[in-house]
Coordinates of C-alpha atoms in Angstrom, one line a residue:
M167 CA 244.1 26.5 41.2
A168 CA 243.6 23.1 39.6
R169 CA 244.5 23.0 36.0
E170 CA 241.8 23.1 33.4
F171 CA 241.6 20.0 31.1
S172 CA 240.0 21.0 27.8
T173 CA 241.0 18.0 25.7
V174 CA 241.4 14.4 26.9
G175 CA 242.6 11.3 25.0
V176 CA 241.3 7.8 25.6
V177 CA 243.3 4.8 24.3
G178 CA 241.3 1.6 23.9
L179 CA 237.5 1.7 23.1
G180 CA 236.2 -1.5 24.6
T181 CA 233.3 -1.4 27.0
M182 CA 235.4 0.5 29.5
G183 CA 237.1 2.9 27.2
A184 CA 234.0 3.8 25.3
G185 CA 232.3 4.4 28.7
I186 CA 235.1 6.7 29.8
V187 CA 234.8 8.6 26.5
E188 CA 231.1 9.1 27.2
V189 CA 231.8 10.4 30.7
F190 CA 234.1 13.1 29.5
A191 CA 232.0 14.1 26.4
R192 CA 228.9 14.3 28.6
N193 CA 230.7 16.9 30.8
G194 CA 231.6 19.2 28.0
I195 CA 235.2 18.0 27.5
D196 CA 236.6 17.3 24.0
V197 CA 237.8 13.7 23.6
V198 CA 240.3 12.1 21.1
A199 CA 239.3 8.4 21.1
V200 CA 242.0 6.2 19.8
E201 CA 242.1 2.5 18.7
I202 CA 244.6 0.2 17.0
S203 CA 242.7 -0.3 13.8
E204 CA 239.7 0.9 11.8
P205 CA 237.5 -2.1 12.7
A206 CA 238.3 -1.7 16.4
L207 CA 237.5 2.1 16.0
E208 CA 234.1 1.3 14.5
R209 CA 233.3 -1.1 17.3
G210 CA 234.1 1.6 19.8
R211 CA 232.0 4.1 17.9
A212 CA 229.1 1.6 17.9
T213 CA 229.5 1.0 21.6
L214 CA 229.3 4.8 22.3
K215 CA 226.3 5.2 20.0
G216 CA 224.5 2.2 21.6
S217 CA 225.0 3.6 25.1
T218 CA 223.9 7.1 24.3
D219 CA 220.9 5.9 22.3
R220 CA 219.8 3.8 25.2
A221 CA 220.1 6.9 27.5
V222 CA 217.9 8.9 25.2
A223 CA 215.3 6.1 25.0
K224 CA 215.2 6.0 28.8
G225 CA 214.8 9.7 29.1
K226 CA 218.2 10.1 30.8
L227 CA 219.7 12.2 27.9
A228 CA 218.1 14.8 25.5
E229 CA 218.6 14.1 21.8
A230 CA 220.3 17.5 21.4
D231 CA 222.7 16.7 24.3
R232 CA 223.4 13.3 22.7
D233 CA 224.3 15.0 19.4
A234 CA 226.4 17.6 21.1
L235 CA 228.2 14.8 23.0
H236 CA 229.1 13.0 19.7
E237 CA 230.4 16.2 18.2
R238 CA 232.9 16.5 21.0
V239 CA 234.4 13.1 20.2
H240 CA 237.1 12.8 17.5
F241 CA 237.9 9.2 16.5
A242 CA 241.4 8.2 15.3
V243 CA 243.6 5.2 14.6
G244 CA 247.0 5.4 16.3
L245 CA 248.5 7.3 19.2
D246 CA 249.9 10.1 17.2
A247 CA 246.5 11.8 17.3
L248 CA 247.1 12.5 21.0
H249 CA 249.9 15.0 20.4
S250 CA 248.1 18.0 21.9
V251 CA 245.7 16.6 24.6
D252 CA 246.0 17.6 28.3
L253 CA 245.4 14.2 29.7
V254 CA 245.5 10.6 28.3
I255 CA 243.6 7.7 29.9
E256 CA 244.7 4.2 28.8
A257 CA 242.0 1.5 28.9
V258 CA 243.5 -1.5 27.0
P259 CA 243.5 -5.1 28.3
E260 CA 245.2 -5.9 31.6
H261 CA 248.6 -6.9 30.2
L262 CA 251.6 -5.1 31.8
D263 CA 253.9 -5.4 28.7
L264 CA 251.1 -4.0 26.4
K265 CA 250.5 -1.0 28.8
Q266 CA 254.2 -0.3 29.2
R267 CA 254.7 -0.2 25.4
I268 CA 251.7 2.2 25.1
F269 CA 253.0 4.5 27.8
A270 CA 256.5 4.6 26.3
E271 CA 254.9 5.7 23.0
L272 CA 252.6 8.2 24.7
D273 CA 255.7 9.7 26.5
R274 CA 257.2 10.3 23.0
V275 CA 254.0 11.6 21.4
C276 CA 252.4 13.8 24.1
R277 CA 253.5 17.3 25.2
P278 CA 255.8 17.3 28.3
E279 CA 253.1 18.7 30.6
T280 CA 250.4 16.1 29.6
I281 CA 249.3 13.8 32.4
L282 CA 249.4 10.1 31.5
A283 CA 246.8 7.9 33.3
T284 CA 245.9 4.2 33.4
N285 CA 242.5 2.7 34.1
T286 CA 244.2 -0.5 35.3
S287 CA 242.2 -2.3 38.0
S288 CA 245.0 -4.6 39.2
L289 CA 248.4 -3.9 37.7
S290 CA 251.1 -1.8 39.3
V291 CA 250.7 1.9 38.3
T292 CA 254.4 2.3 39.3
E293 CA 255.6 -0.5 36.9
I294 CA 253.6 1.2 34.1
S295 CA 255.0 4.6 35.0
V296 CA 258.6 3.6 34.7
A297 CA 258.2 3.0 31.0
T298 CA 258.1 6.8 30.6
S299 CA 260.6 9.6 31.3
R300 CA 257.9 11.4 33.4
P301 CA 256.8 8.9 36.1
N302 CA 255.9 11.9 38.3
Q303 CA 253.1 12.7 35.8
V304 CA 251.7 9.2 35.7
I305 CA 248.6 8.3 37.8
G306 CA 245.9 5.6 38.0
I307 CA 242.3 6.8 37.3
H308 CA 240.3 3.6 37.9
F309 CA 236.7 4.0 36.6
F310 CA 234.1 1.3 37.4
N311 CA 231.9 -0.4 34.8
P312 CA 229.6 1.0 33.4
A313 CA 231.6 4.2 33.6
P314 CA 228.7 6.6 32.8
V315 CA 226.6 5.2 35.7
M316 CA 229.1 4.2 38.4
K317 CA 229.9 7.1 40.7
L318 CA 233.2 5.9 42.1
V319 CA 236.7 6.7 40.7
E320 CA 239.8 5.3 42.5
V321 CA 242.7 7.8 42.0
V322 CA 245.9 5.8 42.4
R323 CA 249.1 7.7 43.2
T324 CA 252.6 6.1 43.1
V325 CA 255.4 7.1 45.4
V326 CA 256.7 9.6 42.8
T327 CA 253.4 11.0 41.4
A328 CA 253.5 14.8 41.9
P329 CA 251.0 16.1 44.5
E330 CA 249.7 18.7 42.0
V331 CA 248.9 15.9 39.5
V332 CA 246.9 14.2 42.2
A333 CA 245.1 17.5 43.1
D334 CA 244.4 18.2 39.4
V335 CA 242.9 14.7 38.8
E336 CA 240.8 15.0 42.0
A337 CA 239.4 18.3 40.8
L338 CA 238.6 16.7 37.4
C339 CA 236.7 13.9 39.1
A340 CA 234.6 16.4 40.9
R341 CA 233.9 18.2 37.6
L342 CA 232.7 14.8 36.2
G343 CA 230.3 14.4 39.1
K344 CA 232.3 11.4 40.4
V345 CA 233.2 10.6 44.0
D346 CA 237.0 9.9 44.2
V347 CA 239.0 8.0 46.7
T348 CA 242.7 8.6 46.6
I349 CA 244.9 5.7 47.5
N350 CA 248.5 4.4 47.1
D351 CA 249.5 1.9 44.4
R352 CA 248.7 -1.5 45.8
A353 CA 247.4 -4.7 44.3
G354 CA 243.6 -4.5 43.6
F355 CA 243.4 -1.0 45.2
I356 CA 240.3 -0.9 47.5
A357 CA 237.3 -2.3 45.6
N358 CA 238.9 -5.1 43.7
A359 CA 241.1 -6.2 46.6
L360 CA 238.0 -6.7 48.7
L361 CA 235.7 -7.9 45.9
F362 CA 237.8 -10.5 44.2
G363 CA 238.8 -12.4 47.3
Y364 CA 235.0 -12.8 47.8
L365 CA 234.3 -13.8 44.2
N366 CA 237.2 -16.3 44.2
H367 CA 235.8 -17.9 47.4
A368 CA 232.3 -18.2 45.8
V369 CA 233.9 -20.0 42.8
S370 CA 235.6 -22.5 45.2
M371 CA 232.3 -23.1 46.9
F372 CA 230.8 -23.9 43.5
E373 CA 233.8 -26.0 42.4
S374 CA 233.5 -28.2 45.5
H375 CA 229.8 -28.8 44.9
Y376 CA 229.0 -27.2 48.2
A377 CA 226.0 -25.4 46.7
T378 CA 224.5 -24.8 43.2
R379 CA 225.3 -21.6 41.3
E380 CA 221.7 -20.5 41.6
D381 CA 221.7 -21.0 45.4
I382 CA 225.1 -19.2 45.9
D383 CA 223.9 -16.3 43.9
A384 CA 220.4 -16.2 45.5
A385 CA 221.9 -16.4 49.0
M386 CA 224.1 -13.3 48.5
K387 CA 221.4 -11.2 46.8
L388 CA 218.7 -12.0 49.3
G389 CA 220.8 -12.5 52.4
C390 CA 223.1 -9.4 51.9
G391 CA 221.0 -7.2 49.5
L392 CA 223.8 -7.3 46.9
P393 CA 222.8 -6.2 43.3
M394 CA 224.1 -9.4 41.8
G395 CA 225.2 -12.8 43.0
P396 CA 229.0 -13.5 42.8
L397 CA 228.9 -16.0 39.9
A398 CA 226.6 -13.9 37.8
L399 CA 228.9 -11.0 38.5
M400 CA 232.0 -13.0 37.4
D401 CA 230.1 -13.7 34.1
L402 CA 229.5 -10.0 33.7
I403 CA 233.1 -9.0 34.4
G404 CA 234.5 -11.8 32.2
L405 CA 236.2 -14.9 33.6
D406 CA 239.4 -14.1 31.7
T407 CA 239.5 -10.6 33.2
A408 CA 238.7 -12.0 36.6
Y409 CA 241.5 -14.6 36.3
E410 CA 244.0 -11.9 35.3
I411 CA 243.0 -9.7 38.2
L412 CA 243.3 -12.5 40.7
D413 CA 246.5 -13.8 39.3
T414 CA 248.0 -10.3 39.5
M415 CA 246.8 -9.7 43.0
Y416 CA 248.1 -13.0 44.1
R417 CA 251.6 -12.3 42.7
R418 CA 251.7 -8.6 43.8
G419 CA 249.8 -8.8 47.1
G420 CA 251.9 -11.1 49.2
R421 CA 250.7 -14.4 47.7
D422 CA 247.6 -14.6 49.8
R423 CA 246.1 -18.0 48.9
R424 CA 242.7 -16.5 48.8
H425 CA 243.6 -14.6 45.7
A426 CA 245.2 -17.6 44.0
P427 CA 242.6 -18.2 41.2
V428 CA 240.5 -21.3 41.8
P429 CA 241.6 -24.1 39.3
L430 CA 238.1 -24.2 37.8
L431 CA 238.5 -20.6 36.7
K432 CA 241.6 -21.4 34.6
Q433 CA 239.9 -24.4 33.1
M434 CA 236.8 -22.3 32.1
V435 CA 239.0 -19.6 30.5
T436 CA 241.0 -22.2 28.6
A437 CA 237.7 -23.8 27.4
G438 CA 236.6 -20.4 26.1
L439 CA 233.8 -20.1 28.7
L440 CA 234.4 -16.4 29.5
G441 CA 230.9 -15.3 30.7
R442 CA 228.4 -13.1 29.0
K443 CA 230.8 -12.0 26.2
S444 CA 231.2 -15.5 25.0
G445 CA 227.6 -16.6 25.7
R446 CA 228.7 -19.1 28.3
G447 CA 230.3 -18.9 31.7
F448 CA 228.9 -20.1 35.0
Y449 CA 225.5 -19.6 33.3
T450 CA 224.5 -19.9 29.6
Y451 CA 223.3 -16.8 27.7
E452 CA 220.9 -16.3 24.8
R453 CA 223.9 -15.3 22.6
P454 CA 227.4 -13.8 23.1
G455 CA 227.1 -10.4 24.8
S456 CA 223.5 -10.9 25.9
P457 CA 222.4 -10.5 29.6
V458 CA 219.6 -13.0 29.1
V459 CA 220.2 -16.3 30.9
V460 CA 218.8 -19.4 29.2
P461 CA 218.4 -22.9 30.7
D462 CA 221.2 -25.4 30.3
E463 CA 222.0 -28.9 31.6
A464 CA 222.7 -27.5 35.1
T465 CA 219.5 -25.5 35.5
P466 CA 217.2 -27.0 38.2
L467 CA 213.9 -28.3 36.7
A468 CA 210.9 -26.2 37.6
T469 CA 208.7 -29.2 37.3
E470 CA 210.4 -31.0 40.3
S471 CA 207.6 -30.8 42.7
A472 CA 208.7 -31.1 46.4
L473 CA 206.3 -34.0 47.0
A474 CA 207.9 -35.9 44.1
D475 CA 211.2 -35.5 46.0
G476 CA 209.7 -37.3 49.0
A477 CA 208.8 -34.2 51.0
R478 CA 206.5 -34.9 54.0
A479 CA 203.3 -33.1 54.6
I480 CA 203.6 -30.5 57.3
A481 CA 200.5 -29.1 59.0
K482 CA 201.6 -28.4 62.6
V483 CA 204.9 -26.7 63.6
G484 CA 206.6 -26.4 67.0
V485 CA 208.9 -23.4 67.6
V486 CA 211.2 -23.6 70.7
G487 CA 212.7 -20.4 72.0
S488 CA 211.7 -16.9 73.2
G489 CA 214.2 -14.5 71.5
T490 CA 213.7 -12.2 68.6
M491 CA 214.4 -15.0 66.1
A492 CA 211.9 -17.4 67.7
T493 CA 209.2 -14.6 67.8
G494 CA 209.8 -13.8 64.1
I495 CA 209.6 -17.5 63.0
I496 CA 206.3 -18.0 65.0
E497 CA 204.8 -15.1 63.1
V498 CA 206.1 -16.3 59.7
F499 CA 204.6 -19.8 60.1
A500 CA 201.3 -18.5 61.6
K501 CA 200.8 -16.0 58.7
A502 CA 201.5 -18.8 56.2
G503 CA 198.6 -20.9 57.6
Y504 CA 200.4 -23.4 59.8
E505 CA 199.2 -24.4 63.2
V506 CA 202.0 -23.3 65.6
V507 CA 202.9 -24.5 69.1
S508 CA 205.2 -22.0 70.8
V509 CA 207.3 -23.5 73.6
T510 CA 209.3 -21.3 76.0
R511 CA 210.8 -21.8 79.5
G512 CA 208.0 -20.6 81.7
M513 CA 204.6 -18.9 81.1
E514 CA 206.1 -15.5 81.8
K515 CA 208.3 -15.8 78.7
S516 CA 205.4 -17.1 76.7
A517 CA 203.4 -14.0 77.6
K518 CA 206.3 -11.8 76.4
V519 CA 206.6 -13.7 73.1
C520 CA 202.8 -13.5 72.6
E521 CA 202.9 -9.8 73.2
A522 CA 205.8 -9.4 70.7
V523 CA 204.0 -11.4 68.0
K524 CA 200.8 -9.3 68.5
T525 CA 202.7 -6.0 68.3
S526 CA 204.4 -7.1 65.1
L527 CA 201.2 -8.3 63.5
N528 CA 199.5 -5.0 64.5
K529 CA 202.2 -3.1 62.8
G530 CA 201.5 -5.1 59.7
V531 CA 197.8 -4.1 59.9
V532 CA 198.8 -0.4 60.4
R533 CA 201.1 -0.5 57.4
G534 CA 198.4 -2.1 55.2
K535 CA 200.4 -5.3 54.8
L536 CA 197.8 -7.4 56.6
T537 CA 194.0 -7.2 57.2
E538 CA 192.6 -7.3 60.7
A539 CA 191.0 -10.7 59.8
D540 CA 194.3 -12.1 58.7
R541 CA 195.9 -10.9 61.9
D542 CA 193.2 -12.5 64.0
A543 CA 193.4 -15.8 62.0
A544 CA 197.2 -15.9 62.4
L545 CA 196.9 -15.4 66.2
G546 CA 194.2 -18.0 66.4
R547 CA 196.6 -20.6 64.9
I548 CA 199.2 -20.2 67.7
S549 CA 199.0 -22.0 71.0
W550 CA 201.4 -21.0 73.9
S551 CA 203.1 -23.5 76.1
A552 CA 205.9 -23.9 78.6
T553 CA 206.5 -27.6 78.2
L554 CA 208.1 -29.6 75.4
D555 CA 205.5 -32.4 75.9
H556 CA 203.1 -30.3 73.8
L557 CA 205.2 -31.0 70.8
A558 CA 204.2 -34.7 70.7
D559 CA 201.9 -34.3 67.7
V560 CA 203.7 -31.7 65.6
D561 CA 205.2 -32.5 62.1
L562 CA 208.1 -30.1 62.3
V563 CA 210.1 -28.5 65.1
V564 CA 212.2 -25.4 64.7
E565 CA 214.6 -24.7 67.5
A566 CA 215.7 -21.1 68.1
V567 CA 217.3 -21.1 71.5
V568 CA 220.7 -19.7 72.6
E569 CA 223.8 -20.4 70.4
E570 CA 225.4 -22.9 72.8
L571 CA 226.0 -26.4 71.7
S572 CA 225.4 -28.0 75.1
V573 CA 221.9 -26.3 75.3
K574 CA 220.9 -27.3 71.8
K575 CA 222.1 -30.9 72.2
A576 CA 220.2 -31.3 75.4
L577 CA 217.1 -29.9 73.7
F578 CA 217.4 -32.2 70.7
A579 CA 217.8 -35.3 73.0
S580 CA 214.5 -34.3 74.7
L581 CA 212.8 -33.7 71.3
D582 CA 214.0 -37.2 70.2
E583 CA 212.0 -38.7 73.1
I584 CA 208.9 -36.6 72.8
C585 CA 208.3 -36.2 69.0
K586 CA 206.6 -38.9 66.9
P587 CA 208.6 -40.7 64.2
G588 CA 209.1 -38.9 60.9
V589 CA 209.1 -35.4 62.4
V590 CA 211.7 -33.1 60.9
L591 CA 213.8 -31.5 63.6
A592 CA 215.4 -28.2 62.5
T593 CA 217.9 -25.9 64.2
T594 CA 218.2 -22.2 63.3
T595 CA 221.9 -22.1 64.3
S596 CA 224.0 -19.7 62.3
S597 CA 227.4 -20.9 63.5
L598 CA 227.3 -24.3 65.1
P599 CA 227.8 -27.6 63.3
V600 CA 224.3 -29.1 62.6
I601 CA 225.7 -32.6 62.7
D602 CA 226.7 -32.2 66.4
V603 CA 223.1 -31.4 67.2
A604 CA 221.8 -34.2 65.0
M605 CA 223.9 -36.8 66.8
A606 CA 222.3 -35.9 70.1
T607 CA 219.2 -37.8 68.7
Q608 CA 218.6 -41.3 67.6
R609 CA 217.3 -39.9 64.2
P610 CA 220.0 -37.8 62.6
A611 CA 218.5 -38.5 59.2
D612 CA 215.5 -36.2 60.2
V613 CA 217.7 -33.3 61.4
V614 CA 218.4 -30.2 59.2
G615 CA 219.5 -26.7 59.6
L616 CA 216.9 -23.9 58.8
H617 CA 218.9 -20.7 59.1
F618 CA 216.4 -17.8 58.9
F619 CA 217.8 -14.3 58.6
N620 CA 216.8 -11.5 61.0
P621 CA 214.1 -10.1 60.9
A622 CA 212.5 -13.4 59.9
P623 CA 209.2 -11.9 58.8
V624 CA 211.0 -9.5 56.3
M625 CA 214.1 -11.4 55.1
P626 CA 213.3 -13.6 52.1
L627 CA 216.2 -16.1 52.5
V628 CA 216.5 -19.4 54.5
E629 CA 219.6 -21.5 54.3
V630 CA 218.6 -25.2 54.3
V631 CA 221.6 -27.1 55.8
R632 CA 222.0 -30.8 55.2
T633 CA 224.5 -32.9 57.2
I634 CA 226.1 -36.0 55.9
R635 CA 223.4 -37.9 57.8
T636 CA 220.3 -35.8 56.6
S637 CA 217.9 -37.8 54.4
P638 CA 216.9 -36.5 51.0
E639 CA 213.3 -36.5 52.3
A640 CA 214.1 -34.3 55.2
T641 CA 215.9 -31.8 52.8
A642 CA 213.0 -31.9 50.4
T643 CA 210.6 -31.2 53.3
A644 CA 212.6 -28.3 54.5
R645 CA 212.7 -26.8 50.9
A646 CA 208.9 -27.3 50.5
V647 CA 208.3 -25.5 53.8
C648 CA 210.5 -22.6 52.7
A649 CA 208.5 -22.3 49.5
A650 CA 205.2 -22.5 51.4
L651 CA 206.4 -19.6 53.6
G652 CA 207.1 -17.5 50.5
K653 CA 210.9 -17.7 51.3
T654 CA 213.7 -18.7 49.0
G655 CA 215.4 -21.8 50.4
V656 CA 219.0 -22.4 49.4
V657 CA 220.6 -25.8 50.1
C658 CA 224.2 -26.1 51.3
G659 CA 226.4 -28.5 53.3
D660 CA 227.1 -28.4 57.0
R661 CA 230.1 -26.2 57.0
S662 CA 230.9 -23.2 59.2
G663 CA 229.2 -20.1 58.0
F664 CA 227.0 -21.9 55.5
I665 CA 226.9 -19.8 52.3
V666 CA 226.2 -16.2 53.4
N667 CA 228.4 -15.8 56.5
A668 CA 231.2 -17.9 54.9
L669 CA 231.4 -15.4 52.0
L670 CA 230.5 -12.2 53.9
F671 CA 232.6 -12.2 57.0
P672 CA 236.1 -12.9 55.3
Y673 CA 235.3 -9.9 53.1
L674 CA 234.5 -7.8 56.2
N675 CA 237.7 -9.1 57.9
D676 CA 239.7 -8.1 54.8
A677 CA 238.3 -4.6 55.0
V678 CA 239.4 -4.3 58.7
K679 CA 242.9 -5.5 57.7
M680 CA 243.0 -2.8 55.0
L681 CA 242.1 -0.1 57.5
E682 CA 244.6 -1.6 60.0
A683 CA 247.4 -1.3 57.4
S684 CA 246.5 2.5 57.1
Y685 CA 246.0 1.9 53.3
S686 CA 242.7 3.8 53.4
T687 CA 240.1 5.3 55.7
A688 CA 236.9 3.6 56.9
D689 CA 234.9 6.3 55.0
D690 CA 236.8 5.8 51.7
I691 CA 236.5 2.0 51.9
D692 CA 232.8 2.3 52.6
H693 CA 232.4 4.7 49.7
A694 CA 234.4 2.3 47.4
M695 CA 232.2 -0.7 48.1
K696 CA 228.9 1.2 48.0
L697 CA 229.6 3.3 44.9
G698 CA 232.0 1.0 43.1
C699 CA 230.2 -2.3 43.7
G700 CA 226.7 -1.2 44.4
Y701 CA 226.7 -2.7 48.0
P702 CA 223.8 -1.4 50.2
M703 CA 226.2 -0.7 53.0
G704 CA 230.0 -0.3 53.3
P705 CA 231.9 -3.0 55.3
F706 CA 232.4 -0.7 58.4
E707 CA 228.8 0.4 58.4
L708 CA 227.7 -3.2 58.3
L709 CA 230.2 -4.3 61.0
D710 CA 228.9 -1.6 63.4
V711 CA 225.3 -2.8 62.7
V712 CA 226.0 -6.5 63.1
G713 CA 228.2 -6.0 66.2
L714 CA 231.9 -6.4 66.3
D715 CA 231.7 -9.1 68.9
V716 CA 229.3 -11.2 66.7
S717 CA 231.5 -10.6 63.7
L718 CA 234.6 -11.7 65.6
A719 CA 232.9 -14.8 66.9
I720 CA 231.9 -15.8 63.3
Q721 CA 235.3 -15.1 61.9
R722 CA 236.9 -17.2 64.6
E723 CA 234.6 -20.1 63.8
L724 CA 235.5 -19.9 60.1
Y725 CA 239.2 -19.8 60.8
L726 CA 239.0 -22.7 63.3
E727 CA 237.2 -24.9 60.8
L728 CA 238.9 -24.0 57.5
R729 CA 242.4 -23.2 58.9
E730 CA 242.9 -20.8 56.1
P731 CA 245.6 -18.3 57.1
G732 CA 243.8 -15.4 55.3
F733 CA 240.7 -16.0 57.6
A734 CA 242.6 -15.3 60.8
P735 CA 240.6 -12.5 62.5
A736 CA 242.2 -9.0 62.0
P737 CA 244.0 -8.0 65.2
L738 CA 242.2 -4.5 65.1
L739 CA 238.9 -6.3 65.3
E740 CA 240.0 -8.2 68.4
H741 CA 241.4 -5.1 70.0
L742 CA 238.1 -3.1 69.5
V743 CA 236.1 -6.0 70.9
T744 CA 238.4 -6.2 74.0
A745 CA 238.0 -2.4 74.4
G746 CA 234.2 -2.8 74.5
Y747 CA 233.7 -1.0 71.2
L748 CA 231.1 -3.4 69.7
G749 CA 229.3 -1.1 67.2
R750 CA 226.0 0.7 67.4
K751 CA 224.8 -1.3 70.4
T752 CA 227.6 0.3 72.6
R753 CA 227.4 3.6 70.6
R754 CA 231.0 3.0 69.5
G755 CA 232.6 0.7 67.0
F756 CA 234.6 1.7 63.9
R757 CA 232.6 5.0 64.2
D758 CA 231.3 7.0 67.1
H759 CA 227.5 6.7 67.2
S760 CA 227.0 8.6 70.4
H761 CA 225.6 11.7 68.6
R762 CA 223.5 9.9 66.1

C-alpha cells in the first residue's frame, strides 16, 4: 500500500511554487506554504489568489471550492513551519548551492520519515540529495508550468532513492490527476533535454539573422502545430532561467555544443532583457509580466505593401510535376483565382493529376468548404499539358518534381530557355540547395524556393527561400503570392532544412538517442513532449508518420552541411531504416502498426 500524504510543504512561492500549492490544495491535501520573508509570502499569496480567481471567472472552479482550497493552505515564513509535514517540495531558483542549503536545513527540521523532493528542471537531484543525511528519501518531482493545468510530472529517482519512495510519489501523482514518467537523474530529464536544444538552436538562427523572430515563431507554430514559437516560449520561460538550464545541461550532459547557451542569450540576460517578466526579451511587452506583445523597432511594418517592395504582378502560374505536392499546389492556386498551367510528363499523368484535383475539390464541396460554383470556376482556370513549351507566357513557375538535383537542374535549364524575362522560377525542394538549381539558369536572381507543406491545400505555411543571388523583387513577389493564397510566407536563407526541418529533425534525432541510451521508453518520451510541452504529437509518433527513411535523409543533409557533431544521425535510426522499419507506411517503425 502506498503511504497517504495528508500534509505537504512547499518551499518557494514564485509562479511554480504557488502553482504546486494550488495543485495539492485542489486535491484535498493540506499545504504549508513557506517563503523567506513576509513580502515574498504576500506575493505568493497574491499569485495563488489570482490563479484561483481566474479559474472561478472561467467557470473551471466553483467559488465554494476556491474558498475551501484557500482554507487548506497555511502560509508561513521560515522552514521551521515544516516540522510535521509528510512531504516537502522545494521550488526555489535553479542554484545548486541554494538548494543544497535548503535541503540540509529541511533534513534538520523535518521528521525522519518525511520525503524531501525538488522541483528542479535541470540540476542534479543526486547532488542536492547528498546535502542531507537521508539521500534515499530524496526525489525529483518536476511539475510543468502552469502546474494546475499541465498534466505531466517527471518523477526523478537517483541511484539511492528507495523504491518505496518512488512508488509512494507515483501513487501521489495519480491522486493529483497527473501523468507521471519515472526516470533516472540525468541533465534536463526528458522534456527539457529535448526542448532546450531546440530552443537554443532557434536563438542561434535569430542571432545569425537567418530569419526574423516573427518568421521563426510562425514557422514552428504553423509548420509543426506547436502551441508557441520558440522565441516567444523563451520569453515566457525567462531568458535567465533558460540560460541557467542550458548552462547546467551543457556542463552535466557531456558538453554537447548544442546545449552551450548561444552568446546572444548571455548578452540579453546581462542587459536585463529577461522576457515577459521584465517586459522585454525577444519581443517587447505592454509591461513587465504582461503577455501582450507591443510593436518595437524590430516589428515589421504592416504598411509595407508588397508592390512597394517591387513585387511583380502575377496572373498566370505554371506548376510542373504530377505527385501529391504538385496536385495540392495546383488546387491552391486555382482556388485563389490564378490561371494555372499544369505540366506533367505525358497526358496519362495529366489525366491522373486532373482526377486527383477534381476529387479533392469535390471533397471540399461535400464538407461545405467550397460551393459547386467555386469548384467549377477553379477547375475552369486550369489547363492541362504534357509539354513545357506551354509555360512560355506564365508569370511564375512552381516546380514540384522528384527530389533529385540532376532532374531539377535539367528542368530549370529548360525553363530558362522557354520562359519570358522577369518570370519568377520557384522550386518546392525541402532538402536541396536552391542555389544549385538557380545556377542551372542564366537568371539566378529570379529563382527562389517556395517550400509548401503537405497537404498544401490545408497547411498554412510556406517557406520562402532566398539564395545569395535572389533579387529583392523576386523575394517580394514570392511573399505577395503567399499572401494572395491565404498562406503565411516566412523568409529564410538557403540553408539545409530551412527553418522548420532544421529545428524539428535534430529534436527528433535527440529523442531517438535518448531511447537508444535506454534512458526512457518511446511511450514516456511521447507523453513527456505532449503533456509537458503541449506538442500535438510525440517525437516517435511523428517519426512513424513522416517515415524513418525520410527523417534519416533530412538528418544526414543537416549533418553534412552544418558538420555539427550533435546532428549526426542516431545509429538506432539508421539500423531501423536498414531493417526496413520505416514507420506507418511499412506497418512497423518505432511502434508496430500492423494491428491498427
